[in-house]
Amino acid sequence: MRVRKAVFPAAGWGTRFLPATKAQPKEMLPLVDKPIIQYAVEEAVAAGIEQVIIVTSSQKRAIEDHFDLNYELERLLEDKGEIEKLRQVRAISDLAQIAYVRQKEQLGLGHAVLMAKDLIGHEPFAVLLPDDVVVGDRPAIGQLIHAYQQTHGSVLAVAEVPPDETSRYGIVGTVRPPDDTDPRLHQVTSVVEKPGPGTAPSNLAIIGRYVLTPKIFDKLEQTQRGAGGEIQLTDAIEALMAEQTVYAYEFEGARYDAGTTMGWLKATVELALARPELATELRAHLRSLEL
């Protein structure tokens, strides 16, 4: 079955970016001239996703406004002859069919995904965490969808991290899949959430891209609240492994953790340097700094 729908959890408080996020969703912070969440939505659309499901909260109305039509702004741009800006604004509302579901309590990533159950139905689906911005020649979620089409099992995006950083991530233990020739594909044998130094089964960290079978919803409904009273997606994935094979895929592309201040700063600079109209002046400015 084809992967047509994608879930974007976006209901968190964004406390790492206070006070900037006091009245503005973290997902709407700009990376150069686009909000963080738009990069992930564009990635999903480029991979063939038809329906985008954004899990929000009461403080996230700006996300809905961003992807909606704005007739007054469009009329203003048209009257001023700003045709290129008008095209860009209209393209945002035409990206995909977008639906919203409210997460009334902040009970973790697993709970956020569970909120989309009724809209997903009985079909495989993608999950993209907007904080993880991935730039590459091929959409990262598209690479996972291709792996799903080959394996028909849930697929987690993974990337190597330094051993001293495994405590920041969910870490997978893996083996080589039988009869597989793709060196980037692994069969998952264990999932450990934020293992301490020296206890991680590998240095392959789960990054914010998933393709999941609908069976995950059964496991999420059965998952008990863990640390902080949250329902962990990794716990449900580990339970899913008892019934279905789960895979990990080392995706191609540069990943930025825009959910941290330093990751957001790095992403801003590097994405700007990739823009021909900005790169020359920005590079000259950076070279002029006394670093």
Short mmCIF file of C-alpha atoms in Angstrom, two decimals:
data_model
loop_
_atom_site.label_atom_id
_atom_site.label_comp_id
_atom_site.label_asym_id
_atom_site.label_seq_id
_atom_site.Cartn_x
_atom_site.Cartn_y
_atom_site.Cartn_z
CA MET A 1 0.00 0.00 0.00
CA ARG A 2 1.29 3.45 -0.92
CA VAL A 3 2.33 5.95 1.76
CA ARG A 4 0.03 8.93 1.16
CA LYS A 5 -0.25 10.66 4.56
CA ALA A 6 2.22 12.28 6.92
CA VAL A 7 1.92 13.37 10.56
CA PHE A 8 3.75 16.45 11.85
CA PRO A 9 3.79 16.69 15.68
CA ALA A 10 3.82 20.43 16.50
CA ALA A 11 2.10 20.84 19.83
CA GLY A 12 5.10 21.35 22.13
CA TRP A 13 5.78 24.50 24.12
CA GLY A 14 9.17 25.29 22.60
CA THR A 15 10.63 26.33 25.95
CA ARG A 16 14.22 26.18 24.67
CA PHE A 17 13.52 29.30 22.60
CA LEU A 18 11.82 31.43 25.24
CA PRO A 19 11.08 34.30 25.23
CA ALA A 20 10.85 34.17 21.40
CA THR A 21 8.24 31.40 21.63
CA LYS A 22 6.09 33.02 24.32
CA ALA A 23 3.54 34.10 21.69
CA GLN A 24 4.92 32.40 18.57
CA PRO A 25 5.11 28.67 17.84
CA LYS A 26 8.65 27.31 17.72
CA GLU A 27 7.77 25.71 14.38
CA MET A 28 7.20 29.19 12.94
CA LEU A 29 10.66 30.52 13.77
CA PRO A 30 12.32 31.46 10.47
CA LEU A 31 15.24 29.66 8.88
CA VAL A 32 16.39 32.40 6.51
CA ASP A 33 12.96 33.34 5.08
CA LYS A 34 10.81 30.25 5.67
CA PRO A 35 9.44 28.89 8.96
CA ILE A 36 11.00 25.68 10.25
CA ILE A 37 7.88 23.58 9.66
CA GLN A 38 7.64 24.56 5.99
CA TYR A 39 10.92 22.79 5.22
CA ALA A 40 9.49 19.50 6.51
CA VAL A 41 6.17 19.95 4.70
CA GLU A 42 7.97 20.68 1.43
CA GLU A 43 10.13 17.59 1.95
CA ALA A 44 7.04 15.42 2.41
CA VAL A 45 5.31 16.84 -0.65
CA ALA A 46 8.47 16.30 -2.74
CA ALA A 47 8.35 12.63 -1.66
CA GLY A 48 4.77 12.20 -2.91
CA ILE A 49 2.82 12.78 0.30
CA GLU A 50 -0.73 13.91 -0.49
CA GLN A 51 -2.21 14.68 2.94
CA VAL A 52 -0.42 16.52 5.71
CA ILE A 53 -1.74 16.11 9.27
CA ILE A 54 -0.38 18.66 11.74
CA VAL A 55 -0.86 17.91 15.44
CA THR A 56 -1.20 21.25 17.20
CA SER A 57 -2.27 22.81 20.47
CA SER A 58 -4.23 25.90 21.46
CA GLN A 59 -1.15 28.13 21.09
CA LYS A 60 -0.39 27.18 17.47
CA ARG A 61 -2.92 29.13 15.42
CA ALA A 62 -0.08 30.83 13.52
CA ILE A 63 0.76 27.49 11.86
CA GLU A 64 -2.78 27.19 10.49
CA ASP A 65 -2.71 30.79 9.30
CA HIS A 66 0.60 30.26 7.53
CA PHE A 67 -0.66 27.39 5.38
CA ASP A 68 -4.03 29.05 4.72
CA LEU A 69 -4.99 31.58 2.05
CA ASN A 70 -4.42 35.27 2.79
CA TYR A 71 -6.53 37.20 0.33
CA GLU A 72 -5.59 40.64 1.66
CA LEU A 73 -1.85 39.96 1.35
CA GLU A 74 -2.26 38.46 -2.11
CA ARG A 75 -4.27 41.48 -3.28
CA LEU A 76 -1.63 43.84 -1.88
CA LEU A 77 1.21 42.02 -3.65
CA GLU A 78 -0.76 41.89 -6.89
CA ASP A 79 -1.53 45.63 -6.76
CA LYS A 80 2.15 46.39 -6.13
CA GLY A 81 3.27 44.17 -8.99
CA GLU A 82 5.25 41.88 -6.64
CA ILE A 83 4.54 38.86 -8.81
CA GLU A 84 7.35 36.61 -7.55
CA LYS A 85 6.39 37.18 -3.91
CA LEU A 86 2.75 36.58 -4.84
CA ARG A 87 3.71 33.26 -6.42
CA GLN A 88 5.61 32.22 -3.30
CA VAL A 89 2.72 33.11 -0.99
CA ARG A 90 0.15 31.28 -3.11
CA ALA A 91 2.39 28.20 -3.37
CA ILE A 92 2.34 27.79 0.42
CA SER A 93 -1.45 27.32 0.55
CA ASP A 94 -1.29 24.97 -2.46
CA LEU A 95 1.41 22.67 -1.05
CA ALA A 96 -0.87 19.85 0.06
CA GLN A 97 -4.19 18.94 1.59
CA ILE A 98 -3.64 19.92 5.23
CA ALA A 99 -5.66 18.79 8.23
CA TYR A 100 -5.21 19.72 11.89
CA VAL A 101 -5.84 17.78 15.08
CA ARG A 102 -5.46 19.13 18.60
CA GLN A 103 -3.32 17.46 21.25
CA LYS A 104 -5.04 18.76 24.37
CA GLU A 105 -2.37 17.47 26.76
CA GLN A 106 1.38 17.39 26.15
CA LEU A 107 1.85 13.66 26.77
CA GLY A 108 4.80 12.96 24.51
CA LEU A 109 5.59 12.09 20.92
CA GLY A 110 3.77 8.77 21.04
CA HIS A 111 0.59 10.46 22.22
CA ALA A 112 0.91 13.11 19.49
CA VAL A 113 1.12 10.42 16.81
CA LEU A 114 -1.85 8.61 18.36
CA MET A 115 -3.94 11.78 17.96
CA ALA A 116 -3.81 11.26 14.18
CA LYS A 117 -5.21 7.72 14.26
CA ASP A 118 -8.68 8.56 12.92
CA LEU A 119 -7.28 10.62 10.05
CA ILE A 120 -4.72 7.96 9.09
CA GLY A 121 -7.03 4.95 9.11
CA HIS A 122 -5.63 1.54 8.19
CA GLU A 123 -2.70 2.46 6.01
CA PRO A 124 1.03 3.08 6.42
CA PHE A 125 2.01 6.67 7.09
CA ALA A 126 4.99 8.94 7.57
CA VAL A 127 5.95 10.98 10.63
CA LEU A 128 8.18 14.04 10.31
CA LEU A 129 9.41 16.02 13.30
CA PRO A 130 9.70 19.64 12.12
CA ASP A 131 12.68 20.31 14.44
CA ASP A 132 14.82 18.02 12.28
CA VAL A 133 15.57 19.88 9.06
CA VAL A 134 17.14 17.60 6.45
CA VAL A 135 18.65 18.96 3.25
CA GLY A 136 19.80 16.71 0.44
CA ASP A 137 19.46 15.68 -3.18
CA ARG A 138 16.62 13.29 -2.27
CA PRO A 139 13.93 13.94 0.35
CA ALA A 140 14.86 12.02 3.49
CA ILE A 141 11.30 10.80 4.03
CA GLY A 142 11.24 9.70 0.39
CA GLN A 143 14.23 7.46 1.08
CA LEU A 144 12.33 5.86 3.96
CA ILE A 145 9.22 5.42 1.84
CA HIS A 146 11.32 3.62 -0.78
CA ALA A 147 12.73 1.33 1.94
CA TYR A 148 9.18 0.64 3.16
CA GLN A 149 8.13 -0.31 -0.36
CA GLN A 150 10.97 -2.82 -0.45
CA THR A 151 10.45 -4.28 3.04
CA HIS A 152 6.76 -3.63 3.89
CA GLY A 153 7.87 -2.95 7.45
CA SER A 154 8.14 0.18 9.57
CA VAL A 155 11.30 2.18 8.86
CA LEU A 156 13.12 4.58 11.19
CA ALA A 157 15.58 7.20 9.97
CA VAL A 158 18.93 6.86 11.73
CA ALA A 159 22.27 8.64 11.66
CA GLU A 160 25.59 7.98 13.36
CA VAL A 161 26.30 10.17 16.38
CA PRO A 162 29.40 10.40 18.58
CA PRO A 163 29.36 7.81 21.41
CA ASP A 164 29.26 10.57 24.04
CA GLU A 165 25.99 11.93 22.54
CA THR A 166 23.91 8.73 22.59
CA SER A 167 22.20 9.84 25.81
CA ARG A 168 20.40 12.55 23.78
CA TYR A 169 18.66 10.12 21.41
CA GLY A 170 16.77 6.91 20.97
CA ILE A 171 19.43 4.41 19.89
CA VAL A 172 18.84 1.24 17.86
CA GLY A 173 20.59 -2.10 17.97
CA THR A 174 20.67 -3.69 14.52
CA VAL A 175 21.68 -6.65 12.37
CA ARG A 176 22.01 -6.92 8.62
CA PRO A 177 18.71 -7.90 6.96
CA PRO A 178 18.86 -11.27 5.19
CA ASP A 179 19.46 -11.13 1.42
CA ASP A 180 19.67 -7.33 1.34
CA THR A 181 22.19 -5.43 -0.73
CA ASP A 182 21.50 -1.88 0.48
CA PRO A 183 24.24 -1.06 3.01
CA ARG A 184 22.11 1.75 4.47
CA LEU A 185 19.28 -0.60 5.51
CA HIS A 186 19.39 -2.34 8.90
CA GLN A 187 17.01 -4.64 10.76
CA VAL A 188 16.27 -3.31 14.23
CA THR A 189 16.80 -5.70 17.14
CA SER A 190 16.38 -3.23 20.01
CA VAL A 191 15.45 0.37 20.76
CA VAL A 192 16.86 2.10 23.83
CA GLU A 193 15.72 5.59 24.78
CA LYS A 194 18.64 7.88 25.73
CA PRO A 195 21.10 5.22 26.94
CA GLY A 196 23.87 6.31 29.28
CA PRO A 197 27.54 6.33 28.28
CA GLY A 198 28.84 2.86 27.52
CA THR A 199 25.39 1.24 27.50
CA ALA A 200 24.17 2.09 24.00
CA PRO A 201 23.68 -0.88 21.62
CA SER A 202 25.23 1.19 18.78
CA ASN A 203 25.82 4.79 17.79
CA LEU A 204 22.89 4.82 15.34
CA ALA A 205 20.46 7.46 16.61
CA ILE A 206 16.83 7.77 15.58
CA ILE A 207 16.27 11.04 13.73
CA GLY A 208 12.84 12.66 13.30
CA ARG A 209 11.63 10.72 10.26
CA TYR A 210 9.55 7.53 10.37
CA VAL A 211 7.38 5.39 8.13
CA LEU A 212 5.07 3.32 10.30
CA THR A 213 2.51 0.61 9.74
CA PRO A 214 -0.97 1.26 11.21
CA LYS A 215 -0.32 -1.49 13.79
CA ILE A 216 1.65 1.14 15.72
CA PHE A 217 -1.64 2.67 16.88
CA ASP A 218 -2.57 -0.52 18.74
CA LYS A 219 0.81 -0.47 20.46
CA LEU A 220 0.52 3.22 21.35
CA GLU A 221 -2.88 2.63 22.95
CA GLN A 222 -1.32 -0.15 25.06
CA THR A 223 1.81 1.78 26.00
CA GLN A 224 2.01 2.94 29.60
CA ARG A 225 3.20 6.44 30.43
CA GLY A 226 6.92 6.53 31.04
CA ALA A 227 9.32 9.21 32.26
CA GLY A 228 7.63 12.55 32.77
CA GLY A 229 4.21 10.94 32.34
CA GLU A 230 4.71 10.75 28.57
CA ILE A 231 3.83 8.03 26.06
CA GLN A 232 7.06 7.28 24.22
CA LEU A 233 6.96 6.38 20.54
CA THR A 234 10.11 4.31 21.00
CA ASP A 235 8.31 2.12 23.58
CA ALA A 236 5.53 1.43 21.09
CA ILE A 237 8.04 0.66 18.34
CA GLU A 238 9.79 -1.82 20.61
CA ALA A 239 6.43 -3.51 21.31
CA LEU A 240 5.69 -3.54 17.57
CA MET A 241 8.92 -5.47 16.97
CA ALA A 242 7.41 -8.49 18.75
CA GLU A 243 4.94 -8.84 15.86
CA GLN A 244 6.52 -7.14 12.85
CA THR A 245 10.03 -6.59 11.55
CA VAL A 246 11.18 -3.01 11.97
CA TYR A 247 13.98 -1.48 9.92
CA ALA A 248 16.36 1.45 10.24
CA TYR A 249 17.66 3.43 7.30
CA GLU A 250 20.78 5.62 7.25
CA PHE A 251 19.43 8.42 5.10
CA GLU A 252 21.48 10.63 2.81
CA GLY A 253 21.48 14.35 3.53
CA ALA A 254 22.59 17.00 6.01
CA ARG A 255 20.50 17.13 9.17
CA TYR A 256 20.12 20.15 11.42
CA ASP A 257 18.55 20.01 14.87
CA ALA A 258 16.58 23.25 14.66
CA GLY A 259 14.98 22.43 17.99
CA THR A 260 18.07 23.70 19.81
CA THR A 261 19.45 27.21 19.72
CA MET A 262 22.84 26.16 18.35
CA GLY A 263 21.31 23.81 15.78
CA TRP A 264 18.96 26.58 14.64
CA LEU A 265 21.87 29.01 14.30
CA LYS A 266 23.93 26.51 12.29
CA ALA A 267 20.99 25.76 10.03
CA THR A 268 20.33 29.45 9.45
CA VAL A 269 23.92 30.16 8.42
CA GLU A 270 24.38 27.09 6.24
CA LEU A 271 21.02 27.38 4.49
CA ALA A 272 21.75 31.05 3.79
CA LEU A 273 25.16 30.15 2.37
CA ALA A 274 23.41 27.74 -0.01
CA ARG A 275 21.36 30.63 -1.45
CA PRO A 276 23.21 32.27 -4.39
CA GLU A 277 21.61 35.68 -3.77
CA LEU A 278 22.79 35.68 -0.14
CA ALA A 279 25.96 33.61 -0.09
CA THR A 280 28.54 36.13 -1.36
CA GLU A 281 27.65 38.95 1.03
CA LEU A 282 27.12 36.64 4.01
CA ARG A 283 30.41 34.82 3.42
CA ALA A 284 32.24 38.15 3.19
CA HIS A 285 30.62 39.28 6.44
CA LEU A 286 31.59 36.08 8.25
CA ARG A 287 35.18 36.44 7.07
CA SER A 288 35.26 40.01 8.38
CA LEU A 289 34.38 38.96 11.92
CA GLU A 290 37.15 38.66 14.48
CA LEU A 291 36.58 35.01 15.31
#
